[in-house]
CSV table of C-alpha atoms and ligand atoms in Angstrom, one decimal:
chain,number,residue,atom,x,y,z
A,1,UNK,CA,40.8,82.8,108.4
A,2,UNK,CA,41.4,85.5,105.9
A,3,UNK,CA,38.4,85.8,103.7
A,4,UNK,CA,40.0,88.8,102.0
A,5,UNK,CA,42.0,86.3,100.0
A,6,UNK,CA,38.9,84.8,98.6
A,7,UNK,CA,38.0,85.4,94.9
A,8,UNK,CA,34.8,87.0,93.7
A,9,UNK,CA,34.2,88.6,97.0
A,10,UNK,CA,31.9,86.5,98.9
A,11,UNK,CA,30.7,83.1,98.8
A,12,UNK,CA,27.7,83.0,100.7
A,13,UNK,CA,24.9,81.0,100.4
A,14,UNK,CA,22.1,80.1,102.4
A,15,UNK,CA,22.0,83.4,103.8
A,16,UNK,CA,19.5,85.0,106.0
A,17,UNK,CA,18.2,87.9,104.0
A,18,UNK,CA,17.1,91.0,105.7
A,19,UNK,CA,13.9,90.6,107.6
A,20,UNK,CA,12.0,93.3,105.8
A,21,UNK,CA,11.3,90.9,102.9
A,22,UNK,CA,10.7,87.8,104.9
A,23,UNK,CA,8.7,87.0,108.0
A,24,UNK,CA,10.5,87.3,111.3
A,25,UNK,CA,11.9,84.4,113.1
A,26,UNK,CA,10.0,82.3,115.6
A,27,UNK,CA,11.5,81.3,118.9
A,28,UNK,CA,9.4,78.3,119.9
A,29,UNK,CA,10.6,75.1,118.3
A,30,UNK,CA,8.4,74.3,115.3
A,31,UNK,CA,7.4,70.7,114.7
A,32,UNK,CA,8.1,70.8,111.0
A,33,UNK,CA,10.1,72.7,108.4
A,34,UNK,CA,9.0,73.2,104.8
A,35,UNK,CA,10.8,73.3,101.5
A,36,UNK,CA,8.7,73.9,98.4
A,37,UNK,CA,9.4,71.6,95.5
A,38,UNK,CA,9.3,72.5,91.8
A,39,UNK,CA,9.2,70.3,88.7
A,40,UNK,CA,11.2,71.3,85.6
A,41,UNK,CA,9.5,69.8,82.6
A,42,UNK,CA,12.5,70.1,80.3
A,43,UNK,CA,14.8,68.0,82.4
A,44,UNK,CA,12.1,66.1,84.3
A,45,UNK,CA,14.0,66.9,87.5
A,46,UNK,CA,12.8,68.3,90.8
A,47,UNK,CA,14.3,71.1,92.8
A,48,UNK,CA,13.7,72.5,96.2
A,49,UNK,CA,14.3,75.8,98.0
A,50,UNK,CA,15.4,76.3,101.5
A,51,UNK,CA,14.1,79.7,102.7
A,52,UNK,CA,15.4,82.5,100.4
A,53,UNK,CA,18.4,80.7,99.0
A,54,UNK,CA,18.7,79.5,95.4
A,55,UNK,CA,17.1,76.2,94.3
A,56,UNK,CA,18.9,72.9,94.8
A,57,UNK,CA,18.4,69.6,93.1
A,58,UNK,CA,16.1,67.3,95.1
A,59,UNK,CA,18.4,64.2,95.4
A,60,UNK,CA,17.4,61.4,97.8
A,61,UNK,CA,20.5,59.5,96.8
A,62,UNK,CA,23.0,62.2,97.7
A,63,UNK,CA,24.8,62.2,101.0
A,64,UNK,CA,25.2,65.9,101.8
A,65,UNK,CA,24.1,69.4,100.7
A,66,UNK,CA,26.6,71.0,98.3
A,67,UNK,CA,26.7,74.2,96.5
A,68,UNK,CA,28.6,75.9,93.6
A,69,UNK,CA,30.2,78.3,96.1
A,70,UNK,CA,32.0,80.2,93.4
A,71,UNK,CA,28.8,81.2,91.6
A,72,UNK,CA,28.5,85.0,91.5
A,73,UNK,CA,24.9,84.8,92.6
A,74,UNK,CA,26.2,84.0,96.0
A,75,UNK,CA,28.1,87.2,96.2
A,76,UNK,CA,25.3,89.3,97.6
A,77,UNK,CA,24.2,89.7,100.3
A,78,UNK,CA,27.4,88.5,101.8
A,79,UNK,CA,27.8,85.9,104.4
A,80,UNK,CA,31.0,86.5,106.3
A,81,UNK,CA,32.7,85.2,109.2
A,82,UNK,CA,32.0,84.4,112.0
A,83,UNK,CA,29.0,82.3,110.6
A,84,UNK,CA,30.8,80.9,107.5
A,85,UNK,CA,33.6,78.7,108.9
A,86,UNK,CA,35.8,75.9,107.5
A,87,UNK,CA,35.4,72.4,109.1
A,88,UNK,CA,38.8,71.2,110.3
A,89,UNK,CA,40.1,67.8,109.4
A,90,UNK,CA,40.0,66.1,112.8
A,91,UNK,CA,36.8,67.6,114.0
A,92,UNK,CA,33.6,65.7,114.9
A,93,UNK,CA,31.8,67.3,112.0
A,94,UNK,CA,34.5,66.0,109.6
A,95,UNK,CA,34.1,62.5,111.0
A,96,UNK,CA,30.4,62.8,110.1
A,97,UNK,CA,31.2,63.6,106.5
A,98,UNK,CA,31.5,60.0,105.3
A,99,UNK,CA,29.6,59.2,102.1
A,100,UNK,CA,28.4,55.8,101.0
A,101,UNK,CA,25.8,55.8,98.3
A,102,UNK,CA,25.3,54.2,94.9
A,103,UNK,CA,27.8,56.6,93.2
A,104,UNK,CA,30.6,56.6,95.8
A,105,UNK,CA,31.6,55.1,99.0
A,106,UNK,CA,34.3,56.9,101.0
A,107,UNK,CA,36.1,60.0,99.9
A,108,UNK,CA,36.5,61.9,103.2
A,109,UNK,CA,39.9,63.5,103.6
A,110,UNK,CA,42.0,66.5,104.5
A,111,UNK,CA,42.6,69.2,101.9
A,112,UNK,CA,45.8,70.8,100.9
A,113,UNK,CA,45.8,73.3,98.2
A,114,UNK,CA,48.3,75.4,96.3
A,115,UNK,CA,45.9,77.9,94.7
A,116,UNK,CA,44.7,81.0,96.5
A,117,UNK,CA,42.4,80.3,99.4
A,118,UNK,CA,38.7,80.1,98.4
A,119,UNK,CA,35.6,78.1,99.4
A,120,UNK,CA,37.0,75.3,97.3
A,121,UNK,CA,40.7,75.7,98.3
A,122,UNK,CA,41.6,75.8,102.0
A,123,UNK,CA,44.5,74.0,103.7
A,124,UNK,CA,43.8,71.6,106.6
A,125,UNK,CA,40.2,71.7,105.8
A,126,UNK,CA,37.8,68.7,105.7
A,127,UNK,CA,37.0,67.4,102.2
A,128,UNK,CA,34.4,64.9,101.1
A,129,UNK,CA,32.6,63.5,98.1
A,130,UNK,CA,29.7,65.3,96.4
A,131,UNK,CA,27.5,63.8,93.8
A,132,UNK,CA,24.8,64.7,91.3
A,133,UNK,CA,22.5,61.6,90.8
A,134,UNK,CA,21.0,63.1,87.7
A,135,UNK,CA,24.2,62.6,85.8
A,136,UNK,CA,25.6,59.8,87.9
A,137,UNK,CA,28.7,61.8,88.7
A,138,UNK,CA,30.7,62.7,91.8
A,139,UNK,CA,33.7,64.8,92.7
A,140,UNK,CA,34.9,66.3,95.9
A,141,UNK,CA,34.5,69.5,97.8
A,142,UNK,CA,35.3,71.2,101.1
A,143,UNK,CA,33.1,71.1,104.1
A,144,UNK,CA,32.0,74.4,105.7
A,145,UNK,CA,29.4,75.4,108.3
A,146,UNK,CA,27.1,78.3,108.0
A,147,UNK,CA,23.6,79.4,109.2
A,148,UNK,CA,20.7,79.4,106.9
A,149,UNK,CA,17.0,79.9,107.2
A,150,UNK,CA,14.1,77.7,106.3
A,151,UNK,CA,10.3,78.0,106.5
A,152,UNK,CA,8.4,76.5,109.4
A,153,UNK,CA,4.9,75.0,109.0
A,154,UNK,CA,2.1,73.9,111.2
A,155,UNK,CA,1.1,71.4,108.6
A,156,UNK,CA,-1.6,73.6,107.0
A,157,UNK,CA,0.2,76.9,106.0
A,158,UNK,CA,3.7,78.3,106.0
A,159,UNK,CA,4.9,79.9,109.2
A,160,UNK,CA,7.9,82.2,109.8
A,161,UNK,CA,11.5,81.4,108.9
A,162,UNK,CA,13.7,79.8,111.5
A,163,UNK,CA,17.5,79.9,111.5
A,164,UNK,CA,19.5,76.7,111.4
A,165,UNK,CA,22.9,77.4,113.0
A,166,UNK,CA,26.2,75.8,112.0
A,167,UNK,CA,24.8,73.7,109.3
A,168,UNK,CA,27.5,71.6,107.6
A,169,UNK,CA,27.5,71.6,103.8
A,170,UNK,CA,30.0,71.2,101.0
A,171,UNK,CA,31.4,73.8,98.7
A,172,UNK,CA,32.2,72.7,95.2
A,173,UNK,CA,32.5,74.4,91.8
A,174,UNK,CA,30.1,74.1,89.0
A,175,UNK,CA,31.5,70.9,87.5
A,176,UNK,CA,28.4,68.8,88.4
A,177,UNK,CA,26.0,71.5,87.2
A,178,UNK,CA,27.3,71.9,83.7
A,179,UNK,CA,25.8,70.7,80.4
A,180,UNK,CA,22.3,71.6,81.4
A,181,UNK,CA,22.4,68.6,83.8
A,182,UNK,CA,20.1,70.4,86.3
A,183,UNK,CA,17.1,72.7,85.9
A,184,UNK,CA,18.1,76.3,85.2
A,185,UNK,CA,18.9,78.3,88.3
A,186,UNK,CA,19.8,75.2,90.4
A,187,UNK,CA,23.1,75.9,92.1
A,188,UNK,CA,23.7,72.7,94.1
A,189,UNK,CA,22.3,69.5,95.4
A,190,UNK,CA,20.1,68.8,98.4
A,191,UNK,CA,21.0,65.3,99.7
A,192,UNK,CA,18.2,63.6,101.6
A,193,UNK,CA,19.9,60.3,102.2
A,194,UNK,CA,20.5,58.6,105.6
A,195,UNK,CA,24.0,60.1,105.8
A,196,UNK,CA,24.7,62.2,108.9
A,197,UNK,CA,25.3,65.4,107.0
A,198,UNK,CA,22.3,65.0,104.7
A,199,UNK,CA,19.4,67.2,105.4
A,200,UNK,CA,17.1,64.9,107.3
A,201,UNK,CA,19.5,64.0,110.1
A,202,UNK,CA,21.2,67.3,110.4
A,203,UNK,CA,18.0,69.3,110.5
A,204,UNK,CA,16.5,67.0,113.0
A,205,UNK,CA,19.5,67.4,115.3
A,206,UNK,CA,19.8,71.2,114.8
A,207,UNK,CA,16.1,72.0,115.3
A,208,UNK,CA,15.1,69.1,117.7
A,209,UNK,CA,12.8,67.5,115.1
A,210,UNK,CA,11.8,63.9,114.7
A,211,UNK,CA,13.9,62.2,112.1
A,212,UNK,CA,11.1,62.1,109.6
A,213,UNK,CA,10.8,63.7,106.2
A,214,UNK,CA,7.9,63.6,103.7
A,215,UNK,CA,7.6,64.7,100.2
A,216,UNK,CA,4.9,65.1,97.6
A,217,UNK,CA,6.2,65.5,94.0
A,218,UNK,CA,4.0,67.6,91.6
A,219,UNK,CA,3.2,66.1,88.2
A,220,UNK,CA,3.8,69.4,86.3
A,221,UNK,CA,5.6,72.7,86.4
A,222,UNK,CA,2.5,74.7,87.4
A,223,UNK,CA,2.3,74.3,91.1
A,224,UNK,CA,4.7,73.6,94.0
A,225,UNK,CA,4.9,70.4,95.9
A,226,UNK,CA,6.2,70.0,99.4
A,227,UNK,CA,9.0,68.6,101.4
A,228,UNK,CA,8.4,68.5,105.2
A,229,UNK,CA,11.1,67.8,107.8
A,230,UNK,CA,9.8,66.6,111.1
A,231,UNK,CA,6.4,65.2,112.2
A,232,UNK,CA,3.3,67.2,111.8
A,233,UNK,CA,-0.1,66.9,110.1
A,234,UNK,CA,0.1,67.3,106.3
A,235,UNK,CA,-3.1,69.1,105.4
A,236,UNK,CA,-3.9,69.8,101.7
A,237,UNK,CA,-6.8,72.0,100.6
A,238,UNK,CA,-9.6,72.0,101.3
A,239,UNK,CA,-9.0,70.1,104.6
A,240,UNK,CA,-7.4,66.7,104.2
A,241,UNK,CA,-4.7,65.5,106.6
A,242,UNK,CA,-3.1,62.8,104.5
A,243,UNK,CA,-0.9,61.5,107.3
A,244,UNK,CA,-4.0,59.6,108.5
A,245,UNK,CA,-4.0,57.6,105.2
A,246,UNK,CA,-0.4,56.4,105.2
A,247,UNK,CA,0.3,52.7,104.7
A,248,UNK,CA,3.6,51.4,105.9
A,249,UNK,CA,6.4,49.2,104.6
A,250,UNK,CA,9.9,48.8,106.1
A,251,UNK,CA,12.7,50.9,104.8
A,252,UNK,CA,15.5,48.5,104.2
A,253,UNK,CA,19.2,49.2,104.5
A,254,UNK,CA,22.0,47.7,102.5
A,255,UNK,CA,25.1,47.6,104.8
A,256,UNK,CA,27.3,47.9,101.7
A,257,UNK,CA,25.5,51.2,100.7
A,258,UNK,CA,24.2,52.4,104.1
A,259,UNK,CA,23.1,55.9,102.9
A,260,UNK,CA,20.5,54.7,100.5
A,261,UNK,CA,16.8,53.8,100.9
A,262,UNK,CA,15.5,50.5,99.8
A,263,UNK,CA,12.0,48.9,100.1
A,264,UNK,CA,11.1,45.3,99.9
A,265,UNK,CA,9.1,44.5,96.7
A,266,UNK,CA,8.1,40.9,97.1
A,267,UNK,CA,6.1,40.5,93.8
A,268,UNK,CA,4.5,42.5,91.1
A,269,UNK,CA,1.0,42.0,89.7
A,270,UNK,CA,-1.0,43.3,86.8
A,271,UNK,CA,-4.7,43.2,87.4
A,272,UNK,CA,-4.1,41.1,90.4
A,273,UNK,CA,-2.2,38.4,88.4
A,274,UNK,CA,1.3,38.0,89.7
A,275,UNK,CA,4.1,38.3,87.2
A,276,UNK,CA,6.1,35.2,86.8
A,277,UNK,CA,9.6,36.5,87.5
A,278,UNK,CA,12.7,35.4,89.4
A,279,UNK,CA,11.9,36.9,92.8
A,280,UNK,CA,15.5,36.2,93.8
A,281,UNK,CA,16.4,39.4,91.9
A,282,UNK,CA,14.2,41.4,94.2
A,283,UNK,CA,16.5,40.6,97.2
A,284,UNK,CA,19.5,42.6,98.2
A,285,UNK,CA,22.5,40.3,98.2
A,286,UNK,CA,26.3,40.2,97.9
A,287,UNK,CA,27.5,40.5,94.4
A,288,UNK,CA,30.5,38.3,95.1
A,289,UNK,CA,33.1,41.1,94.7
A,290,UNK,CA,32.6,42.9,98.0
A,291,UNK,CA,29.6,44.9,96.8
A,292,UNK,CA,25.9,44.2,96.7
A,293,UNK,CA,23.2,44.0,94.1
A,294,UNK,CA,19.4,43.4,93.7
A,295,UNK,CA,16.6,44.9,95.6
A,296,UNK,CA,14.5,48.0,95.1
A,297,UNK,CA,16.1,51.5,95.6
A,298,UNK,CA,14.2,54.8,95.6
A,299,UNK,CA,15.4,57.6,93.3
A,300,UNK,CA,14.3,61.2,92.9
A,301,UNK,CA,16.3,61.8,89.7
A,302,UNK,CA,15.4,58.8,87.6
A,303,UNK,CA,12.1,59.7,85.8
A,304,UNK,CA,10.6,56.3,84.8
A,305,UNK,CA,10.9,53.3,87.1
A,306,UNK,CA,13.6,51.0,85.8
A,307,UNK,CA,13.2,47.3,86.0
A,308,UNK,CA,15.8,44.6,85.5
A,309,UNK,CA,15.3,43.3,81.9
A,310,UNK,CA,13.5,40.0,82.6
A,311,UNK,CA,11.2,41.8,85.0
A,312,UNK,CA,10.5,44.6,82.5
A,313,UNK,CA,9.7,42.0,79.8
A,314,UNK,CA,7.2,40.2,82.0
A,315,UNK,CA,5.5,43.5,83.0
A,316,UNK,CA,5.3,44.9,79.5
A,317,UNK,CA,4.0,41.6,78.1
A,318,UNK,CA,1.3,41.1,80.8
A,319,UNK,CA,0.3,44.8,80.7
A,320,UNK,CA,-0.1,44.7,77.0
A,321,UNK,CA,-2.2,41.5,77.1
A,322,UNK,CA,-4.4,42.9,79.9
A,323,UNK,CA,-4.8,46.2,78.1
A,324,UNK,CA,-5.6,44.6,74.7
A,325,UNK,CA,-8.1,42.4,76.5
A,326,UNK,CA,-10.1,45.4,77.6
A,327,UNK,CA,-10.1,46.9,74.1
A,328,UNK,CA,-7.1,49.2,74.5
A,329,UNK,CA,-5.3,49.0,71.1
A,330,UNK,CA,-1.6,48.7,70.7
A,331,UNK,CA,0.2,51.1,68.4
A,332,UNK,CA,3.7,51.6,67.1
A,333,UNK,CA,6.0,52.4,70.0
A,334,UNK,CA,7.4,55.9,70.6
A,335,UNK,CA,11.0,55.8,71.8
A,336,UNK,CA,12.3,55.4,74.5
A,337,UNK,CA,9.2,53.3,75.3
A,338,UNK,CA,8.3,50.1,73.6
A,339,UNK,CA,4.7,49.3,74.8
A,340,UNK,CA,2.3,51.9,73.5
A,341,UNK,CA,-1.5,52.3,72.9
A,342,UNK,CA,-4.0,54.4,71.1
A,343,UNK,CA,-5.1,56.8,73.8
A,344,UNK,CA,-8.6,57.1,72.2
A,345,UNK,CA,-9.3,53.5,73.0
A,346,UNK,CA,-8.7,54.0,76.8
A,347,UNK,CA,-11.2,55.9,78.9
A,348,UNK,CA,-10.1,58.6,81.3
A,349,UNK,CA,-10.7,58.7,85.0
A,350,UNK,CA,-9.8,60.9,88.0
A,351,UNK,CA,-6.7,58.7,88.5
A,352,UNK,CA,-5.6,58.7,84.9
A,353,UNK,CA,-6.3,56.4,82.0
A,354,UNK,CA,-8.3,53.4,82.8
A,355,UNK,CA,-5.5,50.9,82.1
A,356,UNK,CA,-4.7,47.6,84.0
A,357,UNK,CA,-3.5,48.2,87.6
A,358,UNK,CA,0.1,47.5,88.4
A,359,UNK,CA,0.5,46.4,92.1
A,360,UNK,CA,3.8,46.3,93.9
A,361,UNK,CA,3.4,43.8,96.8
A,362,UNK,CA,5.6,45.1,99.6
A,363,UNK,CA,6.9,43.8,102.8
A,364,UNK,CA,4.8,44.7,105.8
A,365,UNK,CA,2.3,43.1,108.1
A,366,UNK,CA,-0.9,41.9,106.5
A,367,UNK,CA,0.5,42.5,103.0
A,368,UNK,CA,1.1,46.0,101.8
A,369,UNK,CA,0.2,47.0,98.3
A,370,UNK,CA,1.4,50.0,96.3
A,371,UNK,CA,-1.1,50.3,93.5
A,372,UNK,CA,0.0,52.1,90.4
A,373,UNK,CA,-2.9,53.5,88.5
A,374,UNK,CA,-3.1,55.1,85.0
A,375,UNK,CA,-1.8,58.5,86.1
A,376,UNK,CA,1.5,56.8,87.3
A,377,UNK,CA,1.7,53.9,84.9
A,378,UNK,CA,1.2,55.4,81.4
A,379,UNK,CA,2.7,58.5,79.9
A,380,UNK,CA,0.8,60.6,77.3
A,381,UNK,CA,2.8,61.3,74.1
A,382,UNK,CA,2.2,62.7,70.6
A,383,UNK,CA,-0.2,65.4,71.8
A,384,UNK,CA,-2.2,63.0,73.8
A,385,UNK,CA,-2.9,60.6,71.0
A,386,UNK,CA,-0.6,57.8,72.3
A,387,UNK,CA,-0.1,56.4,75.8
A,388,UNK,CA,3.0,54.3,76.7
A,389,UNK,CA,3.8,52.1,79.6
A,390,UNK,CA,6.0,54.4,81.7
A,391,UNK,CA,8.7,52.0,82.8
A,392,UNK,CA,12.1,51.2,81.3
A,393,UNK,CA,14.8,48.6,81.5
A,394,UNK,CA,17.6,49.3,84.0
A,395,UNK,CA,20.8,50.9,82.5
A,396,UNK,CA,23.6,48.6,81.7
A,397,UNK,CA,25.6,49.4,84.9
A,398,UNK,CA,22.7,49.3,87.3
A,399,UNK,CA,23.0,46.6,89.9
A,400,UNK,CA,19.5,47.0,91.4
A,401,UNK,CA,16.5,45.1,90.2
A,402,UNK,CA,14.2,48.1,90.5
A,403,UNK,CA,14.9,51.8,90.6
A,404,UNK,CA,11.7,53.6,91.7
A,405,UNK,CA,11.4,56.6,89.4
A,406,UNK,CA,9.6,59.9,90.0
A,407,UNK,CA,6.9,59.4,87.4
A,408,UNK,CA,5.6,56.6,89.7
A,409,UNK,CA,5.9,58.9,92.8
A,410,UNK,CA,4.2,62.0,91.5
A,411,UNK,CA,1.0,63.0,93.3
A,412,UNK,CA,1.9,60.3,95.8
A,413,UNK,CA,2.8,61.2,99.4
A,414,UNK,CA,5.9,59.5,100.8
A,415,UNK,CA,7.0,59.7,104.4
A,416,UNK,CA,10.5,58.4,105.4
A,417,UNK,CA,10.8,57.7,109.1
A,418,UNK,CA,14.5,57.2,109.9
A,419,UNK,CA,13.9,56.4,113.6
A,420,UNK,CA,11.5,53.5,113.0
A,421,UNK,CA,12.9,52.7,109.6
A,422,UNK,CA,9.7,52.6,107.7
A,423,UNK,CA,8.2,54.3,104.6
A,424,UNK,CA,4.6,55.6,104.9
A,425,UNK,CA,2.9,56.1,101.6
A,426,UNK,CA,-0.3,57.1,99.8
A,427,UNK,CA,0.3,55.9,96.3
A,428,UNK,CA,-1.9,58.6,94.7
A,429,UNK,CA,-3.7,61.6,96.1
A,430,UNK,CA,-5.7,61.9,92.9
A,431,UNK,CA,-8.5,59.6,94.1
A,432,UNK,CA,-8.8,61.7,97.2
A,433,UNK,CA,-9.5,64.9,95.3
A,434,UNK,CA,-6.0,66.3,95.7
A,435,UNK,CA,-2.7,66.7,94.0
A,436,UNK,CA,0.8,67.4,95.4
A,437,UNK,CA,0.2,71.1,94.5
A,438,UNK,CA,-2.7,71.5,96.9
A,439,UNK,CA,-0.7,72.7,99.9
A,440,UNK,CA,-1.8,76.2,101.0
A,441,UNK,CA,1.5,78.2,100.9
A,442,UNK,CA,-0.2,81.3,102.3
A,443,UNK,CA,1.6,82.4,105.4
A,444,UNK,CA,-0.4,81.9,108.6
A,445,UNK,CA,1.6,84.6,110.4
B,1,NAG,C1,48.7,75.5,101.7
B,1,NAG,O1,49.9,74.9,102.1
B,1,NAG,C2,50.9,74.9,101.1
B,1,NAG,C3,52.1,74.1,101.7
B,1,NAG,O2,52.4,74.6,103.0
B,1,NAG,C4,51.3,76.3,100.7
B,1,NAG,O3,52.2,76.2,99.7
B,1,NAG,C5,50.0,76.9,100.2
B,1,NAG,O4,50.3,78.3,99.8
B,1,NAG,C6,48.9,76.9,101.2
B,1,NAG,N1,47.7,77.3,100.5
B,1,NAG,C7,46.8,78.1,101.1
B,1,NAG,C8,45.6,78.4,100.3
B,1,NAG,O5,46.9,78.6,102.2
B,2,NAG,C1,29.9,67.9,80.0
B,2,NAG,O1,30.0,67.6,78.6
B,2,NAG,C2,31.4,67.4,78.2
B,2,NAG,C3,31.5,67.2,76.7
B,2,NAG,O2,30.5,66.3,76.3
B,2,NAG,C4,31.9,66.1,78.9
B,2,NAG,O3,33.2,65.9,78.6
B,2,NAG,C5,31.8,66.3,80.4
B,2,NAG,O4,32.1,65.1,81.1
B,2,NAG,C6,30.4,66.7,80.8
B,2,NAG,N1,30.3,67.1,82.2
B,2,NAG,C7,29.5,66.5,83.1
B,2,NAG,C8,29.7,67.0,84.5
B,2,NAG,O5,28.7,65.7,82.8
B,3,NAG,C1,-5.0,79.4,102.8
B,3,NAG,O1,-4.6,79.8,104.1
B,3,NAG,C2,-5.0,81.1,104.5
B,3,NAG,C3,-4.4,81.4,105.9
B,3,NAG,O2,-4.8,80.4,106.8
B,3,NAG,C4,-6.5,81.2,104.6
B,3,NAG,O3,-6.9,82.4,104.9
B,3,NAG,C5,-7.1,80.8,103.2
B,3,NAG,O4,-8.5,80.8,103.2
B,3,NAG,C6,-6.5,79.5,102.7
B,3,NAG,N1,-6.9,79.3,101.3
B,3,NAG,C7,-7.7,78.2,100.9
B,3,NAG,C8,-8.0,78.2,99.5
B,3,NAG,O5,-8.0,77.4,101.7
């Protein structure tokens, strides 16, 4: 490989910076790795950082980690061969590069390129699809391996950085980052799907971790949330290990879209009264044209949970009736919402406004309920004078009945166990005197 041919000097990302500014590496295998999560209020998107490298979009729907490898901010310090290496077309790594998510299924190939060699142009090199779920767009890029570093954690504090060797990721250009489609400073997309090259499976293999990841999304831009890879306690200040409080529901798989995570919502209730909806919509089924539809998919880029139109109508109507019945007055709606109330007529509690409870009744033994309280069900608008039901109808091209948005996940703890195929959750930490920003990021070393 002749990297002297590459433009803009060096494309290096994910580099291990000099050890004078970061803690030294640990040799014993840590149980968990940690990536801090930030919320960007202007885009309502979340980003994460892996060790000292630039932020990436938090994207549970994406099937790999990709970067804008031509961005000049990757030019220093330089990552050079031997650690930065192309992945050859017929290699085992390339065979792991298949992608099948809601945006694209397939796309792996072998690149040929007439332009000068670069991270996005390299003959006989493995190519695959990359996507940005925030703008529902995908393109293709070239697969490379490199080392990078990531924080360890004992579950209470941050520990030293460890190196992840030969991590496979994709180099693209900035096509999927244009038009302010991501928070400023974000230079790629961190895929957390079930795909083999997505972070959970690759990190588990490279660092001998359990195939588990857990995240807690902050509700504002002031503090950092957490993404853990591996199994460990998850202790928030002052001293709460929330892994003891998880409830579990199966993580479902759609064979037509195997990278994505689904859960089984069986019914929805408002103040314990079940909505009258067509529960057939809640099942994953064939769409008759070789694809699938229905069911409940989890998103980390959709802000407000989207419901198929008839389900949305039933929820909005019952929520309004129940809210009005307790003296919460309806007011003119504020777009894009259509069910809004005078905030001064609702009382405030630790878990948000005291509005009717929305329960998702989930698959799981004994009946598993995800209760959505005020902090996750109504959004405050017009300087706090108005609150609106924080759900929306699905977009026209959406085939799923429910897309779980991040407003409903903020200050909740969600643990994805890929080995046992189950989702552990605490639907809100607020009632337990914590928020997702309560992790103690002080280094213990
Ligand atoms: C790739 O191969 C083609 C055809 O052999 C050649 O014209 C081109 O210069 C090569 N590109 C690079 C970047 O090596
Ligand atoms: C960016 O905006 C331009 C002009 O509206 C549009 O043509 C292009 O598709 C957008 N790019 C992305 C990646 O969304
Ligand atoms: C955070 O962790 C550090 C290191 O263990 C500890 O000294 C400090 O007291 C902790 N801070 C809080 C607020 O618990």
